[in-house]
Amino acid sequence: MQITLTVNGKQYSNDIEPRMSLTQYLREVLDLTGTHVGCDTSGCGACTVSLNGAAVKSCTLLAVQADGGELTTIEGMANGNEMHPIQKAFKEHHGLQCGFCTPGMVMTAANILKDNPNPSEEEIRHGLEGNFCRCTGYHNIVKSIQHAAEEINN
Amino acid sequence: MIPAKFDYIKASSVSEAVDLLDKHGFDAKILSGGHSLIPAMKLRLNRPEVLIDISGISGMDSITEEGGEIVIGANCTHHDIATSKLVNDDLNILAQTAKAIGDIQVRNRGTLGGSLAHADPAADYPATVLACDATVVAEGKKGQRSIPISDFFQGIFTTALEDDEIITSIRFPKVKNGNYQKFFQSASRFAVVGVAVVKSGNEVKVGITGVADTPYRAKGVENAYNGSADAADHAVDNVEVMSDHFADVEYRSHLAKVMTKRALEA
Ligand SMILES: Cc1cc2nc3c(=O)[nH]c(=O)nc-3n(C[C@H](O)[C@H](O)[C@H](O)COP(=O)(O)OP(=O)(O)OC[C@H]3O[C@@H](n4cnc5c(N)ncnc54)[C@H](O)[C@@H]3O)c2cc1C
Ligand code: FES
Ligand code: FES
């Protein structure tokens, strides 16, 4: 089936099987391997991308469901060599250890801050309930998002 | 994990979706948010040959007020409901319930219609739609009909919908005083027990999910209520309480009473 969508500002058109997940499409067809697969069962959030401005678990979407949509993956967050404020905050405040969960954390953080530019620590923790960090570095992930919010608001 | 092969059709109207359901019968499945169906298909617990995607049908994602009722399109996501001003103002208990579902990503995709049609015994909405006395509006080959919520849930993953019917919207009376209490399953965040209480004057309506294989109105609590939360002791009267590795019968019964008490006191 033919799908056409925009990923990180670039338009793609591909003929794919309806049963292909959005994660598979991004990683295997477009070679955008920044979107990670942790559980493949909608539990961990590592595969989170933004579809039409909303964070979604791409392992639980068929690529055909994203037909006509606008996607942003972790590869589309930076502006050239300039990291996105959320990425910068993760780097500066040790928001990552092995980095496996990080793309999903950053994409979810973007949704948290879009809905609520000044979240409390509690609201950030609540907002991350669909994202697991196997290295358990939650404190610094939360701290990074708090710093990113400050940076974006200034 | 990759689902078995299927054909995918994006329906552009309710009547097209109904015709497709009628044509393909048992081999077809409706797809809305996909957040119950796709995981099941990946595990190959479900192998539809035709998926009919209704998510693009216009008019099925609106929230409006009609004749004093709040009418919510079946395709409204949990996020739409949690953030709707109309729902927060006039049907706050439904916004509370939507906010308690899953996580941001799940709430961005999952829909009210999908959750009700799926009828998972651990889903949140069933408690609240029962306590609110909502009406499910469905459309099939024979036309449109309204299903009172008290007739809708018929068992585990089983509803009153005919094979060729889809839910188009759900109608709610306005609710001033309602409260939803949920005991989260600690890994999946589904409801081990969820209790919705709607109060008007000295009367209460109590909907309970997670406790039995079918969500129910706790008539024992409703009849015993005289303003005191002690009525919560009747939360599982005449109910066959489920048991699983998260909560056995005794613990689940206890949770049902505690959550009912909290919702009555709120
Ligand atoms: C990680 C995760 C956590 C979750 N946590 C919770 C939770 O805490 N509480 C909770 O209640 N739920 C939870 N869910 C379930 C979630 O709310 C689902 O989105 C919802 O149950 C189904 O809605 P959907 O639109 O995704 O339906 P789909 O998956 O698209 O469909 C589900 C079923 O309903 C049918 N269907 C869909 N729409 C219609 C319609 N309009 N008419 C007739 N049939 C229809 C489909 O054919 C299918 O059989 C969770 C899901 C995930 C993946
Ligand atoms: S890989 Fe999608 S949620 Fe874990
Ligand atoms: S940094 Fe290793 S999983 Fe989160």
mmCIF file of C-alpha atoms in Angstrom, chain A residues 1 17-19 21 24 39-43 45 48 51 54-57 59-62 64-65 67 104 108 111-112 115 126-132, chain B residues 1-8 10 31-35 38-39 41-44 51 53 55 79 99 101-109 184 187 189:
data_model
loop_
_atom_site.group_PDB
_atom_site.id
_atom_site.type_symbol
_atom_site.label_atom_id
_atom_site.label_comp_id
_atom_site.label_asym_id
_atom_site.label_seq_id
_atom_site.Cartn_x
_atom_site.Cartn_y
_atom_site.Cartn_z
ATOM 1 C CA MET A 1 0.000 0.000 0.000
ATOM 2 C CA GLU A 17 2.710 -3.819 3.725
ATOM 3 C CA PRO A 18 -0.231 -2.696 5.906
ATOM 4 C CA ARG A 19 1.071 -4.785 8.794
ATOM 5 C CA SER A 21 4.611 -0.888 12.254
ATOM 6 C CA GLN A 24 9.732 -0.662 11.454
ATOM 7 C CA CYS A 39 9.594 -3.819 24.463
ATOM 8 C CA ASP A 40 7.644 -3.749 21.184
ATOM 9 C CA THR A 41 4.504 -4.184 23.323
ATOM 10 C CA SER A 42 3.579 -0.537 24.096
ATOM 11 C CA GLY A 43 5.001 -0.578 27.622
ATOM 12 C CA GLY A 45 8.075 4.327 25.458
ATOM 13 C CA THR A 48 8.032 7.424 21.071
ATOM 14 C CA LEU A 51 2.750 12.433 15.046
ATOM 15 C CA ALA A 54 1.353 14.377 19.729
ATOM 16 C CA ALA A 55 3.711 11.836 21.316
ATOM 17 C CA VAL A 56 2.833 8.302 20.229
ATOM 18 C CA LYS A 57 4.352 4.871 20.715
ATOM 19 C CA CYS A 59 5.493 0.263 17.900
ATOM 20 C CA THR A 60 1.731 0.371 18.468
ATOM 21 C CA LEU A 61 0.884 2.242 15.289
ATOM 22 C CA LEU A 62 0.765 0.838 11.801
ATOM 23 C CA VAL A 64 -0.468 3.146 7.237
ATOM 24 C CA GLN A 65 -2.178 4.924 10.158
ATOM 25 C CA ASP A 67 -0.353 8.174 6.109
ATOM 26 C CA GLY A 104 11.675 8.328 23.753
ATOM 27 C CA THR A 108 7.732 12.597 25.466
ATOM 28 C CA ASN A 111 4.793 16.697 24.526
ATOM 29 C CA ILE A 112 4.825 17.431 28.278
ATOM 30 C CA ASP A 115 0.865 20.962 27.005
ATOM 31 C CA HIS A 126 3.412 11.836 35.994
ATOM 32 C CA GLY A 127 4.001 12.779 32.355
ATOM 33 C CA LEU A 128 6.775 10.204 32.047
ATOM 34 C CA GLU A 129 4.681 7.280 33.281
ATOM 35 C CA GLY A 130 4.774 5.642 29.843
ATOM 36 C CA ASN A 131 8.579 5.762 29.582
ATOM 37 C CA PHE A 132 10.962 3.387 31.304
ATOM 38 C CA MET B 1 6.336 -9.127 16.689
ATOM 39 C CA ILE B 2 4.460 -8.698 13.448
ATOM 40 C CA PRO B 3 0.732 -9.239 12.968
ATOM 41 C CA ALA B 4 -0.614 -11.800 10.506
ATOM 42 C CA LYS B 5 -1.356 -10.366 7.051
ATOM 43 C CA PHE B 6 -4.465 -8.280 6.516
ATOM 44 C CA ASP B 7 -5.978 -5.818 4.066
ATOM 45 C CA TYR B 8 -6.314 -2.258 5.296
ATOM 46 C CA LYS B 10 -9.672 3.531 5.377
ATOM 47 C CA LEU B 31 -9.675 -0.013 13.857
ATOM 48 C CA SER B 32 -9.897 3.227 15.784
ATOM 49 C CA GLY B 33 -6.937 4.206 17.993
ATOM 50 C CA GLY B 34 -5.521 0.690 17.722
ATOM 51 C CA HIS B 35 -4.269 0.674 21.297
ATOM 52 C CA ILE B 38 -2.815 -3.700 17.516
ATOM 53 C CA PRO B 39 -1.102 -5.197 20.605
ATOM 54 C CA MET B 41 -2.762 -8.539 16.624
ATOM 55 C CA LYS B 42 0.982 -8.403 17.252
ATOM 56 C CA LEU B 43 0.593 -11.241 19.725
ATOM 57 C CA ARG B 44 -1.609 -12.945 17.078
ATOM 58 C CA LEU B 51 -8.990 -3.853 9.024
ATOM 59 C CA ASP B 53 -9.918 2.171 9.852
ATOM 60 C CA SER B 55 -10.310 7.151 12.509
ATOM 61 C CA HIS B 79 -6.620 13.255 25.559
ATOM 62 C CA LYS B 99 -6.776 11.399 32.819
ATOM 63 C CA ILE B 101 -5.947 6.016 31.640
ATOM 64 C CA GLY B 102 -2.530 4.754 30.559
ATOM 65 C CA ASP B 103 0.031 7.454 29.818
ATOM 66 C CA ILE B 104 0.380 10.500 27.539
ATOM 67 C CA GLN B 105 1.100 8.385 24.468
ATOM 68 C CA VAL B 106 -1.832 6.027 25.080
ATOM 69 C CA ARG B 107 -4.182 8.941 25.771
ATOM 70 C CA ASN B 108 -3.108 10.545 22.481
ATOM 71 C CA ARG B 109 -4.319 7.492 20.516
ATOM 72 C CA PHE B 184 -3.744 1.189 39.609
ATOM 73 C CA ALA B 187 2.898 -2.461 36.108
ATOM 74 C CA ARG B 189 -1.550 0.976 35.132
#
